mmCIF file of C-alpha atoms in Angstrom:
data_model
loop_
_atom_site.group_PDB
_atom_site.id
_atom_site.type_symbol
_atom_site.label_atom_id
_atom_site.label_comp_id
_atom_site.label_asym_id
_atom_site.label_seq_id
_atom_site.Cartn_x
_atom_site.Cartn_y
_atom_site.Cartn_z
ATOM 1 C CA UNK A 655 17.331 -109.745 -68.983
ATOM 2 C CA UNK A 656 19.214 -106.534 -67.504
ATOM 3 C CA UNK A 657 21.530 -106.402 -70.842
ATOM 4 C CA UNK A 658 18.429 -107.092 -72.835
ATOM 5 C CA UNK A 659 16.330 -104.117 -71.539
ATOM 6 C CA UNK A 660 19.819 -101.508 -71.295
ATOM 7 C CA UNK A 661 19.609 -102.406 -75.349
ATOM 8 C CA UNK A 662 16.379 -101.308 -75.577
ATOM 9 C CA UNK A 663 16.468 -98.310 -73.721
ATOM 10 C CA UNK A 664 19.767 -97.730 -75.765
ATOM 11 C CA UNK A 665 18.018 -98.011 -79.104
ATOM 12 C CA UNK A 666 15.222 -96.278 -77.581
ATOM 13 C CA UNK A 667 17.849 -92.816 -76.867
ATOM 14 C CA UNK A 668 19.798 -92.770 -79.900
ATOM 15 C CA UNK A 669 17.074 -90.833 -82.476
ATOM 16 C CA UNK A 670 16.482 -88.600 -79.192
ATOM 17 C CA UNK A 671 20.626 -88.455 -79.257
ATOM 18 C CA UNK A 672 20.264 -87.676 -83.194
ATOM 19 C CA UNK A 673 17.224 -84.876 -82.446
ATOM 20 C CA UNK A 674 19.140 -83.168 -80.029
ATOM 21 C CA UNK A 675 22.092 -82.803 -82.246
ATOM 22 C CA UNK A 676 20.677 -81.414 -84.583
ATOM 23 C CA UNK A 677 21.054 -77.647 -84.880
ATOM 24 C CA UNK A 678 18.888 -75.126 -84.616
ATOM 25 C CA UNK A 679 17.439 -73.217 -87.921
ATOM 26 C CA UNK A 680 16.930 -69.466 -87.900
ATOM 27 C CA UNK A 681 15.810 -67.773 -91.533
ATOM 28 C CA UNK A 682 16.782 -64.889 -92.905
ATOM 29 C CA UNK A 683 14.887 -63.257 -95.481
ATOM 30 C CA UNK A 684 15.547 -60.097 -97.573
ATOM 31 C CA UNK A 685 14.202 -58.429 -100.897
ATOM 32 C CA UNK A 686 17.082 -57.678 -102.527
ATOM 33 C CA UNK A 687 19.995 -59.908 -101.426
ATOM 34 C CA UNK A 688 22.223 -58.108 -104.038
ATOM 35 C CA UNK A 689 22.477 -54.519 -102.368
ATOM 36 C CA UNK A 690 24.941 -54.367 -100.138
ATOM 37 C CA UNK A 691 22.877 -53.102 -96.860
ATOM 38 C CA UNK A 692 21.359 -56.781 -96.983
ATOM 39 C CA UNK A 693 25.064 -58.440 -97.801
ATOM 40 C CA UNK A 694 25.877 -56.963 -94.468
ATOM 41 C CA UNK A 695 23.018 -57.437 -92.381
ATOM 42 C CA UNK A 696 23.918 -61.020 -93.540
ATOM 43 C CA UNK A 697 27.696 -60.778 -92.478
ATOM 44 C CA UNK A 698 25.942 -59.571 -88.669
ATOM 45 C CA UNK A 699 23.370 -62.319 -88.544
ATOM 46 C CA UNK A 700 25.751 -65.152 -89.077
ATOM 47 C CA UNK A 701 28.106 -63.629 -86.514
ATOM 48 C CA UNK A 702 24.897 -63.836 -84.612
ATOM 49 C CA UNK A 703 24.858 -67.583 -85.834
ATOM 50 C CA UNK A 704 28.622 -68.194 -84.539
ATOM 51 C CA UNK A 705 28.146 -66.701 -81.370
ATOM 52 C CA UNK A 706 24.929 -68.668 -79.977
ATOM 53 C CA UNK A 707 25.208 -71.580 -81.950
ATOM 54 C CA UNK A 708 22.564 -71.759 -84.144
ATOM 55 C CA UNK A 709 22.816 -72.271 -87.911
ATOM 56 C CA UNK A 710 21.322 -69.381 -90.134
ATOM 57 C CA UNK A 711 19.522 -69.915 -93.280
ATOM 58 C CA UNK A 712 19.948 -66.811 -95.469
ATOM 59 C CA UNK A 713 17.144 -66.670 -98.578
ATOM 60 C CA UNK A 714 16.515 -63.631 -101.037
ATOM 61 C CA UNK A 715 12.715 -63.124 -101.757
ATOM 62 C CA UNK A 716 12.656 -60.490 -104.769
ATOM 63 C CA UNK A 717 8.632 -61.096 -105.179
ATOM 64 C CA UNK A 718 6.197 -62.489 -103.165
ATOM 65 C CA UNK A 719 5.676 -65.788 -105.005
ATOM 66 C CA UNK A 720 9.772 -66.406 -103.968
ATOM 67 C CA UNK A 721 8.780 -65.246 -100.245
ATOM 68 C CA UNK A 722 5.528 -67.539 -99.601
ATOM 69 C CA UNK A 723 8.322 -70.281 -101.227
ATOM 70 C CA UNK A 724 10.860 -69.234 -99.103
ATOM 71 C CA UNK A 725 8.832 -69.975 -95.517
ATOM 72 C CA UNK A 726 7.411 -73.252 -96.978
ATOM 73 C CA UNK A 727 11.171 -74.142 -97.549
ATOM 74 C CA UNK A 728 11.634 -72.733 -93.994
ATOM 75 C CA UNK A 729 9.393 -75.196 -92.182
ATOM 76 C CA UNK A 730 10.630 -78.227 -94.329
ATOM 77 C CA UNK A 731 14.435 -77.616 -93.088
ATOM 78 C CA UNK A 732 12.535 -77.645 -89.277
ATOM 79 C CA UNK A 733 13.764 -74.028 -89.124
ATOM 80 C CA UNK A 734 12.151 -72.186 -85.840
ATOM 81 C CA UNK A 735 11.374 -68.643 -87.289
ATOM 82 C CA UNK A 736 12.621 -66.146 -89.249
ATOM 83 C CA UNK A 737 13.495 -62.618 -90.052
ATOM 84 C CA UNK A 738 12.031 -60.721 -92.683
ATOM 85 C CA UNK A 739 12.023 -57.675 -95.119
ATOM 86 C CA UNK A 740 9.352 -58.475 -97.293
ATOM 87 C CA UNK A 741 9.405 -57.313 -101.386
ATOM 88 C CA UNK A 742 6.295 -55.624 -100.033
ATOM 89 C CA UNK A 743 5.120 -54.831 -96.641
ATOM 90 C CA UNK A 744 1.116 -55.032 -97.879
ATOM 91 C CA UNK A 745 2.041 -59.125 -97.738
ATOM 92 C CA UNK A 746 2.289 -59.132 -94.176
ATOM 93 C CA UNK A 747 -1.024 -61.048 -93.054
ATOM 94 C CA UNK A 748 0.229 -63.512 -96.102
ATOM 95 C CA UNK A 749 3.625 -63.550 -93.722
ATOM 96 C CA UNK A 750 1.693 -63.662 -90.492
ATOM 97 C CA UNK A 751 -0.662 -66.511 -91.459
ATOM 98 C CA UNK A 752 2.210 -68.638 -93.220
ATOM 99 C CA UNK A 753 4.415 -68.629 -90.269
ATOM 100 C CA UNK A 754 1.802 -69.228 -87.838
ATOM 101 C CA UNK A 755 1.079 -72.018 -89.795
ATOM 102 C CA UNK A 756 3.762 -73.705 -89.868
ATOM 103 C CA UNK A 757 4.361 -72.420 -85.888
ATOM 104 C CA UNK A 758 7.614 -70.525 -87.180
ATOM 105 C CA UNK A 759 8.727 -66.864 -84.949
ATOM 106 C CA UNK A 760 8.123 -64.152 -87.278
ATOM 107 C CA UNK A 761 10.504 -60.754 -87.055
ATOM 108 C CA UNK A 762 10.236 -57.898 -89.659
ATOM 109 C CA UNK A 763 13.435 -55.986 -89.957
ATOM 110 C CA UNK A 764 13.716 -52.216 -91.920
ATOM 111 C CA UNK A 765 10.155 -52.570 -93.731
ATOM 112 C CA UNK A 766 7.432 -52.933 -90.542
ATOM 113 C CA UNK A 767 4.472 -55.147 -92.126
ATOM 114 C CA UNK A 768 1.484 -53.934 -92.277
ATOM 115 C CA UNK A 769 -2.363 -55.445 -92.499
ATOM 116 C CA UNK A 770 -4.916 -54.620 -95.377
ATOM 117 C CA UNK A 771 -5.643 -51.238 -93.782
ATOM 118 C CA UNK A 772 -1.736 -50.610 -93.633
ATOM 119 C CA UNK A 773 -1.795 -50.746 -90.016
ATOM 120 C CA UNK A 774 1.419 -52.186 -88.148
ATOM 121 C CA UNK A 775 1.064 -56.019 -87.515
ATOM 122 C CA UNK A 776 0.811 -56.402 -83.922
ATOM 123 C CA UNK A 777 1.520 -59.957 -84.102
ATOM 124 C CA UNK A 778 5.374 -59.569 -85.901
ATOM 125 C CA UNK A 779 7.882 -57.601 -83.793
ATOM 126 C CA UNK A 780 9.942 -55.224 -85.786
ATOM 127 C CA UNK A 781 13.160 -53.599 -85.508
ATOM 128 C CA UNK A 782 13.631 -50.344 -87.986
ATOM 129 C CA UNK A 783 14.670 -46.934 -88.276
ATOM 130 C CA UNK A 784 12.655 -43.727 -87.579
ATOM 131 C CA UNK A 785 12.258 -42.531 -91.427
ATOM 132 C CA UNK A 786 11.178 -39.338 -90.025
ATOM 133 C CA UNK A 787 13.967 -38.676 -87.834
ATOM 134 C CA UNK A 788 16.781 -39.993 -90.096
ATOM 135 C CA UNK A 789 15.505 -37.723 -93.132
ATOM 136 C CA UNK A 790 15.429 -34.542 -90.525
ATOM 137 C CA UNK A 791 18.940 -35.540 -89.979
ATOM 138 C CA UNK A 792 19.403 -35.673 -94.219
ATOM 139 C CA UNK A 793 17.999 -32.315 -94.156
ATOM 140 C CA UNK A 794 20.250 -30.746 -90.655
ATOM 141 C CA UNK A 795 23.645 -32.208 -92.827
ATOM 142 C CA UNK A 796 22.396 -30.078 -96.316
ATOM 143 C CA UNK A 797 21.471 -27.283 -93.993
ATOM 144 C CA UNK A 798 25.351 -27.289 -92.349
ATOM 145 C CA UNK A 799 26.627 -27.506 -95.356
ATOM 146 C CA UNK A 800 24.662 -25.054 -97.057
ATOM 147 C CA UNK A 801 25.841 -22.294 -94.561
ATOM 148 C CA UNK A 802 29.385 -23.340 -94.384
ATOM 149 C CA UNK A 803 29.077 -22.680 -98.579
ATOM 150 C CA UNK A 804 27.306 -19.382 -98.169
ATOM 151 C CA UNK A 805 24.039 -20.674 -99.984
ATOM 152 C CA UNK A 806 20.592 -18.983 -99.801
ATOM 153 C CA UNK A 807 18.107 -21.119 -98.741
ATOM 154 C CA UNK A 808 15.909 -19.457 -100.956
ATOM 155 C CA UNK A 809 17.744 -19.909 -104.405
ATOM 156 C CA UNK A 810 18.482 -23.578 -103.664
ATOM 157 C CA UNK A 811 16.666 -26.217 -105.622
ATOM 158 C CA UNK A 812 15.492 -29.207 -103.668
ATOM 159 C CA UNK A 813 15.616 -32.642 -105.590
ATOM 160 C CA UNK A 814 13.429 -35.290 -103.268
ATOM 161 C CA UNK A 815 13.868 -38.425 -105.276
ATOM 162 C CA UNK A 816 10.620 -40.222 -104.232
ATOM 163 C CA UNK A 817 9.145 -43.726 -103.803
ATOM 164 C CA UNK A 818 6.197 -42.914 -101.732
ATOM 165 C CA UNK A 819 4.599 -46.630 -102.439
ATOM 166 C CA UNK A 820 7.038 -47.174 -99.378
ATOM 167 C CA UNK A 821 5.337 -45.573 -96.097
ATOM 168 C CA UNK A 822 9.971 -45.597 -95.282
ATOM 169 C CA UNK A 823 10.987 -44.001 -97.854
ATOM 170 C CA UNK A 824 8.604 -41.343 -97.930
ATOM 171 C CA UNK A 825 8.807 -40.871 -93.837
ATOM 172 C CA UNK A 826 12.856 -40.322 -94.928
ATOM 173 C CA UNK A 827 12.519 -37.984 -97.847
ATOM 174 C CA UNK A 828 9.451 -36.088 -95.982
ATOM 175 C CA UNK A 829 11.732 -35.470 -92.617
ATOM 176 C CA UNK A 830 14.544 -34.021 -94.926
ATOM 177 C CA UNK A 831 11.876 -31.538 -96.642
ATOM 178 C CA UNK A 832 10.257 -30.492 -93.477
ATOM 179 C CA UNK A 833 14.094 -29.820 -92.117
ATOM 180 C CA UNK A 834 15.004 -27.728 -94.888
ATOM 181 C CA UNK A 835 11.931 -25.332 -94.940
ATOM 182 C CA UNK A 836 12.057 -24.676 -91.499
ATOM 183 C CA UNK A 837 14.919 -23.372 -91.897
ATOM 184 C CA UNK A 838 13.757 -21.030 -94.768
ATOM 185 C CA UNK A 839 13.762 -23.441 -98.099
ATOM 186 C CA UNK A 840 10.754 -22.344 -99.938
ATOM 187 C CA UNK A 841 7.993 -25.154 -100.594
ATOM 188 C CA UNK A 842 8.354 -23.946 -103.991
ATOM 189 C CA UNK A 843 11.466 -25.039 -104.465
ATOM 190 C CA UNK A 844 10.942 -28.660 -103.291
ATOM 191 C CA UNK A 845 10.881 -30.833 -106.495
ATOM 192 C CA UNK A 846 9.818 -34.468 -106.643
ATOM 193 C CA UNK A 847 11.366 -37.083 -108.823
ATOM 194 C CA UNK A 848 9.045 -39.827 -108.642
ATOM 195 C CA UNK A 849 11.828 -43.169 -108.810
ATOM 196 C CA UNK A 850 10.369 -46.652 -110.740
ATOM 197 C CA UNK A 851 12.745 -48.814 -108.623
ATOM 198 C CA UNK A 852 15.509 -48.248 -105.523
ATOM 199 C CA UNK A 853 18.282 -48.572 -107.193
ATOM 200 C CA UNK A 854 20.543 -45.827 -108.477
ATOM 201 C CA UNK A 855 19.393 -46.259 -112.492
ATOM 202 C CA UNK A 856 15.690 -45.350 -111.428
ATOM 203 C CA UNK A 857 17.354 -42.109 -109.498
ATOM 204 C CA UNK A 858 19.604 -40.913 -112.619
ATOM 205 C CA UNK A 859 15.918 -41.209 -114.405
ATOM 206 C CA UNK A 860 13.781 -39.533 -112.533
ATOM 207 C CA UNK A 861 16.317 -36.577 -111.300
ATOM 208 C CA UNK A 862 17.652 -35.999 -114.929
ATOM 209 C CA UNK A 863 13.955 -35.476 -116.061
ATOM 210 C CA UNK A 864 13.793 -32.998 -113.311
ATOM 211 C CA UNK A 865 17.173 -31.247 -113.655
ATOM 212 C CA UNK A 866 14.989 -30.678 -117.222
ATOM 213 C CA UNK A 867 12.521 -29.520 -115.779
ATOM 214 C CA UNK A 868 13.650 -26.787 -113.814
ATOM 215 C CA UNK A 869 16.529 -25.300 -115.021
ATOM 216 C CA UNK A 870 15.616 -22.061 -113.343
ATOM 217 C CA UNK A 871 17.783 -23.049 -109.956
ATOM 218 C CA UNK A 872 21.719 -23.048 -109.962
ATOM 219 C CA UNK A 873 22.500 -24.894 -107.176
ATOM 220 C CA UNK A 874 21.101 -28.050 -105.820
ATOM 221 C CA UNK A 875 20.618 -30.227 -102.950
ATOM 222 C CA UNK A 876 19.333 -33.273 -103.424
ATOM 223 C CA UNK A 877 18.223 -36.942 -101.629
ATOM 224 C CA UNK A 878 16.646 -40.399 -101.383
ATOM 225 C CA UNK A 879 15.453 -43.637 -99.822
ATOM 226 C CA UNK A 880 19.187 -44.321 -99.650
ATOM 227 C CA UNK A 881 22.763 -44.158 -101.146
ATOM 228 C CA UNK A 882 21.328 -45.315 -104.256
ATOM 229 C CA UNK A 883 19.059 -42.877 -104.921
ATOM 230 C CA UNK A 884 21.340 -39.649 -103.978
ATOM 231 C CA UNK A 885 24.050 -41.184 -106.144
ATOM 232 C CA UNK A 886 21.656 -41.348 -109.166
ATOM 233 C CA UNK A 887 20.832 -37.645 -108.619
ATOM 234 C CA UNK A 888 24.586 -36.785 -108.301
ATOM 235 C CA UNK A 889 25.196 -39.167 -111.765
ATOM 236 C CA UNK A 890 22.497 -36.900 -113.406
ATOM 237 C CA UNK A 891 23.646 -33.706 -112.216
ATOM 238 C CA UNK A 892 27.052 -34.391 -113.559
ATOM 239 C CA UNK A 893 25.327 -35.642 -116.878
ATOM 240 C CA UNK A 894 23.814 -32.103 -116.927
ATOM 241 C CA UNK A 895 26.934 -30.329 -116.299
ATOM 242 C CA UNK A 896 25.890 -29.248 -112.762
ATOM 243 C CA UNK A 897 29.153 -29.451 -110.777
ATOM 244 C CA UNK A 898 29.871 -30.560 -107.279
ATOM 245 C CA UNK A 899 30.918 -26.992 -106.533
ATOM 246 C CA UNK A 900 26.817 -26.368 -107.053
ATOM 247 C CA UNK A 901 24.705 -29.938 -105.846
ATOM 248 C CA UNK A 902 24.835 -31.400 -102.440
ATOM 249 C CA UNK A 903 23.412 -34.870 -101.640
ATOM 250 C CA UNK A 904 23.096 -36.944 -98.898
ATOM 251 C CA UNK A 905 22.172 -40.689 -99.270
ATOM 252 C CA UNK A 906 21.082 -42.900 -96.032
ATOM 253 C CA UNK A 907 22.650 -46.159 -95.154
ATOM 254 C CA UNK A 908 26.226 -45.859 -95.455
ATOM 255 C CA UNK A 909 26.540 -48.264 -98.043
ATOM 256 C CA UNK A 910 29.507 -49.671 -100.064
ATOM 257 C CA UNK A 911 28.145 -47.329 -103.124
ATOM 258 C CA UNK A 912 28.685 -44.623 -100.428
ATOM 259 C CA UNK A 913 32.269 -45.659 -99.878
ATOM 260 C CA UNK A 914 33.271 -45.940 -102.978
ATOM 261 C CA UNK A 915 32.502 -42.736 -103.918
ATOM 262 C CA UNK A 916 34.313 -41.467 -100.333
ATOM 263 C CA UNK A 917 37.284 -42.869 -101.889
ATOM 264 C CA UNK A 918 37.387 -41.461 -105.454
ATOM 265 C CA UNK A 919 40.247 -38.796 -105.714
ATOM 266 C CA UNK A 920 38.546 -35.987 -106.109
ATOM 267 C CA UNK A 921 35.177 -35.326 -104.007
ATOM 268 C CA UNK A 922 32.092 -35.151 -105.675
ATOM 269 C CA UNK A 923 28.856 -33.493 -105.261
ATOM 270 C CA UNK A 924 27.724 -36.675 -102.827
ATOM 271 C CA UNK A 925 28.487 -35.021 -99.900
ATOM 272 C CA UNK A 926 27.543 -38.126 -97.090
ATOM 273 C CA UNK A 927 25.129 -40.672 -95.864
ATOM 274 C CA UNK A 928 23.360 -41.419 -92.548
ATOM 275 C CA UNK A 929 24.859 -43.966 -91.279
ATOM 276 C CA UNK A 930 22.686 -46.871 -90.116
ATOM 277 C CA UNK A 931 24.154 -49.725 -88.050
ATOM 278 C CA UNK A 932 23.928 -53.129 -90.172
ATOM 279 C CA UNK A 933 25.186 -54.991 -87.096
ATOM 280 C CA UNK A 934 22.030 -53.879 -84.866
ATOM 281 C CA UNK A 935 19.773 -55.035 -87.449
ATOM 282 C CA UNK A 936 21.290 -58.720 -88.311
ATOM 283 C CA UNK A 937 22.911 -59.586 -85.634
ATOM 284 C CA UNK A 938 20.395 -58.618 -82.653
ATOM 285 C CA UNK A 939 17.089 -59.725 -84.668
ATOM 286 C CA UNK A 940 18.713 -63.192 -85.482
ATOM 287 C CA UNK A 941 19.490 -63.138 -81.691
ATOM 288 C CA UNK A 942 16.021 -62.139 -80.879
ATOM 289 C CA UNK A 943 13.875 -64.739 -83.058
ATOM 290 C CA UNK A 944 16.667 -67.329 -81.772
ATOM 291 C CA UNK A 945 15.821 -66.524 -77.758
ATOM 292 C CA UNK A 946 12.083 -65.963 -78.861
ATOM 293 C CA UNK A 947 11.908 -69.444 -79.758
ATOM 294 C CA UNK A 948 14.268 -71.509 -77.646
ATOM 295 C CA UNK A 949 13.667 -69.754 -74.642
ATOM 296 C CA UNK A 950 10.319 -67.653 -75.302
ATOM 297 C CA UNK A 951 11.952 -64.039 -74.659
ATOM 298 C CA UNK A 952 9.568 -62.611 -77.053
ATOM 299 C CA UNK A 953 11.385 -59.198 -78.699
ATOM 300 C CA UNK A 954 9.783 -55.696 -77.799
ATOM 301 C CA UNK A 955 7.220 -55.136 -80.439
ATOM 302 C CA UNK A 956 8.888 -52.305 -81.967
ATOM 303 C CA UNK A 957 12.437 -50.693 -81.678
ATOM 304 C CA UNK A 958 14.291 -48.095 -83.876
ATOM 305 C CA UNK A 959 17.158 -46.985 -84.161
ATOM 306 C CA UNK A 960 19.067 -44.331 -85.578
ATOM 307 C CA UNK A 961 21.478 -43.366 -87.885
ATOM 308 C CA UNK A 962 25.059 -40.774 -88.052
ATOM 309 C CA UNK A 963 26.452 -38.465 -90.388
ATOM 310 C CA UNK A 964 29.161 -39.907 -92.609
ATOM 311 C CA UNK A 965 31.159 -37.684 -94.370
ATOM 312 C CA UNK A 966 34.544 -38.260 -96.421
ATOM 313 C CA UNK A 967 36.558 -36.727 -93.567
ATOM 314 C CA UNK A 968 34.772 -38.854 -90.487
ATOM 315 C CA UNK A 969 34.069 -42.345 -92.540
ATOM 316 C CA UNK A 970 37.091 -44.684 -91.247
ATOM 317 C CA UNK A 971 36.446 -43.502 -87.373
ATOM 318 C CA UNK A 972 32.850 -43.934 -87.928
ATOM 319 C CA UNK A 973 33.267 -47.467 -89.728
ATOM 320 C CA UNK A 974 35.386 -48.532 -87.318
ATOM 321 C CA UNK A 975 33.432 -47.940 -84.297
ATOM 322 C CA UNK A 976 30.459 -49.843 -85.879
ATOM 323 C CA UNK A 977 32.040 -52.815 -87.145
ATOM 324 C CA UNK A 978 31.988 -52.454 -90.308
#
């Protein structure tokens, strides 16, 4: 009778055994899993993954038919919750109400989701940068450069290569304009290059149109959403015949497009990038939706962080004391 019921109870514990065993999911979700800011944020978050024992499920979401996919595919692996940076931050109630339906934590990482009003989601913490602040820092690196060159503020076209459809990307590009007229850049000289996409074809479009456009100013400055974008207005300076002796750009993110160009033999008119840390933003928001929902340490609802000047002469210091 003893052995009988120990057999049971046996039988009883082993899918409990099996449950328990099984690891715990944790999604990652970005909108364009090709540029290499998201390739590393990946790199962080399964490092994350490693060290806490969890197993990370990395998904790209270019649109926001993939994305609504994506969390449905989520909750049928028995994932927990997720980070996020959604193809469009307008889609966060869509992201809200899908994860609370399927009772998955919800993070937003570099794009903060916002309702139909474009108000913050209170709901979905979010860890980003200060736009603002990093584009006054864009604008403080063209301004030391400027002087160490001997440039007028006041005979120095401004190229802001713009995508204001993303509140980021215009808080970045608006913090470098504000920097530079303080400092005596007229508002006259600020020209916007309105880009169709992020990526650095859209940039060499819009700031070749605007080299075009105003051929009155000899010497440049010039910046972006990111690398991307200052690269494409260095690529259509060149194209115009404006040398690196006469354009200065600074991207943000410290990308490998960033590097590369750090490494070509002779320096060209892309000057540096803001340096953001990829590690903060994969590995600690894969740490916090993890805790969040195995241990119900629920993140702080918003935290930024910031970003350093990267230049061809400080790059392998700064790389090395973030990581990277």
């Amino acid at each position: 009778m003893q052995r009988r019921a120990a057999l049971a109870l046996a039988l009883l514990a082993a899918p409990l055994a099996t449950l328990a065993a099984e690891p715990v999911k944790v999604g990652f979700l970005v909108k364009q899993a090709e540029e290499p800011w998201f390739q590393d944020e990946w790199r962080f978050a399964e490092q994350a993954a490693r060290d806490k024992g969890f197993t990370l499920v990395k998904i790209g979401i270019p649109n926001g038919e993939k994305m609504m996919a994506a969390i449905d595919n989520l909750a049928a692996q028995k994932a927990v919750g997720f980070v996020i940076c959604a193809p469009d931050v307008k889609l966060g109630v869509a992201v809200n109400r899908a994860a609370k339906r399927h009772g998955l934590k919800v993070m937003s990482v570099d794009d903060q989701l916002v309702d139909g009003a474009g108000k913050p989601i209170a709901d979905i913490p979010h860890m980003g940068i200060s736009g603002y602040e990093i584009g006054k820092q864009v604008g403080q690196g063209l301004l030391a450069e400027m002087k160490a060159r001997g440039w007028k503020p006041d005979e120095v076209g401004v190229l802001r290569v713009a995508f204001d459809q993303l509140p980021t990307a215009r808080d970045r590009t608006m913090g470098a304009v504000d920097a530079l007229k303080a400092a005596g850049v007229p508002a006259a000289n600020v020209v916007d290059a309105p880009q169709a996409k992020t990526d650095t074809e859209s940039a060499f479009n819009a700031a070749n149109i605007a080299f075009t456009k105003n051929a009155k100013f000899k010497r440049w400055v010039a910046f972006g959403l990111n690398d991307e974008a200052a690269l494409g207005a260095v690529r259509a300076a060149e194209g115009r015949g404006i040398k690196h002796d006469a354009m200065l750009a600074i991207g943000i993110g410290g990308s490998q497009t960033a590097m590369n160009e750090f490494t070509k033999p002779t320096p060209t008119a892309f000057y540096g990038t803001v340096l953001i840390s990829p590690k903060r933003h994969g590995y600690e928001t894969a740490v916090a939706v993890y805790e969040w929902a195995t241990a119900g340490k629920q993140p702080p609802a918003v935290t930024l962080t910031s970003g350093t000047l990267m230049t061809r002469q400080n790059q392998a210091e700064l790389r090395k004391q973030m990581g990277l």
